[in-house]
Amino acid sequence: MANILELVAEFEQENLKDNIRLAFEQAEHERQFLIKRVTEGKATSSKKQGRPEGSCNIKTDKAEHIKQTIKDLSKDFDGKYSDAKILREYLHNTSKGTYYKYKKELKEEIA
């Protein structure tokens, strides 16, 4: 009786492995089909893809304020404060990424 149950369990385990493999193959097939459909749809569409041209070059008052603060206060621009202090005390609502992006832009303008 134990041998029969062991054989049934082994059969079920093999069957389960096959079902999992088939499910992954089907999911990959569906993924490839979806990628193909999206690519074809973009190719036939008359609508322009991506961001509007020049949308990254829009100047805002907030960006100008941050850049001016960096110019005035940063040690890299003859100021007397570190980046951490400027972010903590003067630009506390500005993320580090935004701060360093504008700082990099200012350095590129000077160079």
PDB file of C-alpha atoms in Angstrom:
ATOM      1  CA  MET A   1       0.000   0.000   0.000  1.00  0.00           C
ATOM      2  CA  ALA A   2       2.850   2.416   0.876  1.00  0.00           C
ATOM      3  CA  ASN A   3       4.527   1.716  -2.491  1.00  0.00           C
ATOM      4  CA  ILE A   4       1.352   2.558  -4.339  1.00  0.00           C
ATOM      5  CA  LEU A   5       0.968   5.851  -2.458  1.00  0.00           C
ATOM      6  CA  GLU A   6       4.627   6.651  -3.081  1.00  0.00           C
ATOM      7  CA  LEU A   7       4.220   6.010  -6.814  1.00  0.00           C
ATOM      8  CA  VAL A   8       1.087   8.191  -6.918  1.00  0.00           C
ATOM      9  CA  ALA A   9       2.918  11.008  -5.094  1.00  0.00           C
ATOM     10  CA  GLU A  10       5.867  10.736  -7.495  1.00  0.00           C
ATOM     11  CA  PHE A  11       3.503  10.814 -10.474  1.00  0.00           C
ATOM     12  CA  GLU A  12       1.738  13.899  -9.086  1.00  0.00           C
ATOM     13  CA  GLN A  13       5.075  15.639  -8.512  1.00  0.00           C
ATOM     14  CA  GLU A  14       6.168  15.020 -12.099  1.00  0.00           C
ATOM     15  CA  ASN A  15       2.757  16.120 -13.357  1.00  0.00           C
ATOM     16  CA  LEU A  16       3.015  19.311 -11.274  1.00  0.00           C
ATOM     17  CA  LYS A  17       6.476  20.081 -12.695  1.00  0.00           C
ATOM     18  CA  ASP A  18       5.134  19.669 -16.223  1.00  0.00           C
ATOM     19  CA  ASN A  19       2.174  21.945 -15.484  1.00  0.00           C
ATOM     20  CA  ILE A  20       4.443  24.649 -14.073  1.00  0.00           C
ATOM     21  CA  ARG A  21       6.758  24.451 -17.082  1.00  0.00           C
ATOM     22  CA  LEU A  22       3.784  24.706 -19.452  1.00  0.00           C
ATOM     23  CA  ALA A  23       2.402  27.707 -17.550  1.00  0.00           C
ATOM     24  CA  PHE A  24       5.750  29.525 -17.834  1.00  0.00           C
ATOM     25  CA  GLU A  25       5.998  28.722 -21.542  1.00  0.00           C
ATOM     26  CA  GLN A  26       2.465  30.016 -22.110  1.00  0.00           C
ATOM     27  CA  ALA A  27       3.172  33.207 -20.149  1.00  0.00           C
ATOM     28  CA  GLU A  28       6.348  33.849 -22.180  1.00  0.00           C
ATOM     29  CA  HIS A  29       4.421  33.233 -25.413  1.00  0.00           C
ATOM     30  CA  GLU A  30       1.727  35.723 -24.363  1.00  0.00           C
ATOM     31  CA  ARG A  31       4.409  38.271 -23.402  1.00  0.00           C
ATOM     32  CA  GLN A  32       6.082  37.969 -26.803  1.00  0.00           C
ATOM     33  CA  PHE A  33       2.712  38.259 -28.544  1.00  0.00           C
ATOM     34  CA  LEU A  34       1.878  41.411 -26.557  1.00  0.00           C
ATOM     35  CA  ILE A  35       5.249  42.988 -27.367  1.00  0.00           C
ATOM     36  CA  LYS A  36       4.705  42.225 -31.048  1.00  0.00           C
ATOM     37  CA  ARG A  37       1.198  43.768 -31.022  1.00  0.00           C
ATOM     38  CA  VAL A  38       2.347  46.921 -29.242  1.00  0.00           C
ATOM     39  CA  THR A  39       5.291  47.358 -31.610  1.00  0.00           C
ATOM     40  CA  GLU A  40       3.062  46.922 -34.657  1.00  0.00           C
ATOM     41  CA  GLY A  41       0.512  49.345 -33.201  1.00  0.00           C
ATOM     42  CA  LYS A  42       3.165  52.008 -32.652  1.00  0.00           C
ATOM     43  CA  ALA A  43       4.477  51.514 -36.183  1.00  0.00           C
ATOM     44  CA  THR A  44       1.070  51.984 -37.786  1.00  0.00           C
ATOM     45  CA  SER A  45      -0.016  54.850 -35.526  1.00  0.00           C
ATOM     46  CA  SER A  46       0.118  58.374 -36.870  1.00  0.00           C
ATOM     47  CA  LYS A  47       0.381  59.723 -33.326  1.00  0.00           C
ATOM     48  CA  LYS A  48       3.833  60.964 -32.334  1.00  0.00           C
ATOM     49  CA  GLN A  49       5.515  58.896 -29.612  1.00  0.00           C
ATOM     50  CA  GLY A  50       7.388  60.243 -26.582  1.00  0.00           C
ATOM     51  CA  ARG A  51       7.596  63.634 -24.955  1.00  0.00           C
ATOM     52  CA  PRO A  52       6.789  66.761 -26.920  1.00  0.00           C
ATOM     53  CA  GLU A  53       9.903  68.320 -28.408  1.00  0.00           C
ATOM     54  CA  GLY A  54      11.448  70.922 -26.165  1.00  0.00           C
ATOM     55  CA  SER A  55       9.380  69.952 -23.121  1.00  0.00           C
ATOM     56  CA  CYS A  56      12.543  69.336 -21.103  1.00  0.00           C
ATOM     57  CA  ASN A  57      13.816  72.850 -21.756  1.00  0.00           C
ATOM     58  CA  ILE A  58      10.977  74.700 -20.070  1.00  0.00           C
ATOM     59  CA  LYS A  59      12.262  77.122 -17.442  1.00  0.00           C
ATOM     60  CA  THR A  60      10.241  77.536 -14.280  1.00  0.00           C
ATOM     61  CA  ASP A  61      10.422  80.018 -11.428  1.00  0.00           C
ATOM     62  CA  LYS A  62      11.126  77.204  -8.987  1.00  0.00           C
ATOM     63  CA  ALA A  63      14.077  75.952 -11.044  1.00  0.00           C
ATOM     64  CA  GLU A  64      15.482  79.456 -11.337  1.00  0.00           C
ATOM     65  CA  HIS A  65      15.131  79.967  -7.575  1.00  0.00           C
ATOM     66  CA  ILE A  66      16.966  76.715  -6.827  1.00  0.00           C
ATOM     67  CA  LYS A  67      19.749  77.533  -9.283  1.00  0.00           C
ATOM     68  CA  GLN A  68      20.190  81.034  -7.873  1.00  0.00           C
ATOM     69  CA  THR A  69      20.341  79.660  -4.336  1.00  0.00           C
ATOM     70  CA  ILE A  70      22.988  77.142  -5.384  1.00  0.00           C
ATOM     71  CA  LYS A  71      25.023  79.874  -7.108  1.00  0.00           C
ATOM     72  CA  ASP A  72      24.844  82.137  -4.069  1.00  0.00           C
ATOM     73  CA  LEU A  73      25.467  79.622  -1.292  1.00  0.00           C
ATOM     74  CA  SER A  74      27.373  76.582  -2.581  1.00  0.00           C
ATOM     75  CA  LYS A  75      31.104  76.220  -1.909  1.00  0.00           C
ATOM     76  CA  ASP A  76      31.518  75.129  -5.535  1.00  0.00           C
ATOM     77  CA  PHE A  77      30.378  78.599  -6.647  1.00  0.00           C
ATOM     78  CA  ASP A  78      32.321  80.700  -4.127  1.00  0.00           C
ATOM     79  CA  GLY A  79      29.666  80.401  -1.436  1.00  0.00           C
ATOM     80  CA  LYS A  80      30.299  79.260   2.099  1.00  0.00           C
ATOM     81  CA  TYR A  81      27.880  76.356   2.667  1.00  0.00           C
ATOM     82  CA  SER A  82      28.034  72.637   1.958  1.00  0.00           C
ATOM     83  CA  ASP A  83      25.442  70.913  -0.178  1.00  0.00           C
ATOM     84  CA  ALA A  84      23.943  69.171   2.849  1.00  0.00           C
ATOM     85  CA  LYS A  85      23.471  72.444   4.735  1.00  0.00           C
ATOM     86  CA  ILE A  86      21.902  74.163   1.723  1.00  0.00           C
ATOM     87  CA  LEU A  87      19.458  71.286   1.270  1.00  0.00           C
ATOM     88  CA  ARG A  88      18.671  71.128   4.982  1.00  0.00           C
ATOM     89  CA  GLU A  89      18.251  74.832   5.711  1.00  0.00           C
ATOM     90  CA  TYR A  90      17.508  76.685   2.471  1.00  0.00           C
ATOM     91  CA  LEU A  91      16.017  74.187   0.050  1.00  0.00           C
ATOM     92  CA  HIS A  92      14.350  71.733   2.448  1.00  0.00           C
ATOM     93  CA  ASN A  93      11.485  71.016   0.007  1.00  0.00           C
ATOM     94  CA  THR A  94      13.898  70.077  -2.779  1.00  0.00           C
ATOM     95  CA  SER A  95      15.006  66.499  -3.331  1.00  0.00           C
ATOM     96  CA  LYS A  96      18.683  65.609  -3.525  1.00  0.00           C
ATOM     97  CA  GLY A  97      18.286  64.447  -7.102  1.00  0.00           C
ATOM     98  CA  THR A  98      16.792  67.749  -8.202  1.00  0.00           C
ATOM     99  CA  TYR A  99      19.437  69.720  -6.313  1.00  0.00           C
ATOM    100  CA  TYR A 100      22.331  67.844  -7.885  1.00  0.00           C
ATOM    101  CA  LYS A 101      20.713  67.965 -11.343  1.00  0.00           C
ATOM    102  CA  TYR A 102      20.557  71.759 -11.213  1.00  0.00           C
ATOM    103  CA  LYS A 103      24.043  71.966  -9.743  1.00  0.00           C
ATOM    104  CA  LYS A 104      25.366  69.861 -12.621  1.00  0.00           C
ATOM    105  CA  GLU A 105      23.569  72.114 -15.134  1.00  0.00           C
ATOM    106  CA  LEU A 106      25.174  75.181 -13.544  1.00  0.00           C
ATOM    107  CA  LYS A 107      28.632  73.617 -13.724  1.00  0.00           C
ATOM    108  CA  GLU A 108      28.088  72.784 -17.407  1.00  0.00           C
ATOM    109  CA  GLU A 109      27.019  76.372 -18.116  1.00  0.00           C
ATOM    110  CA  ILE A 110      30.240  77.676 -16.579  1.00  0.00           C
ATOM    111  CA  ALA A 111      32.505  75.187 -18.375  1.00  0.00           C
TER     112      ALA A 111
END
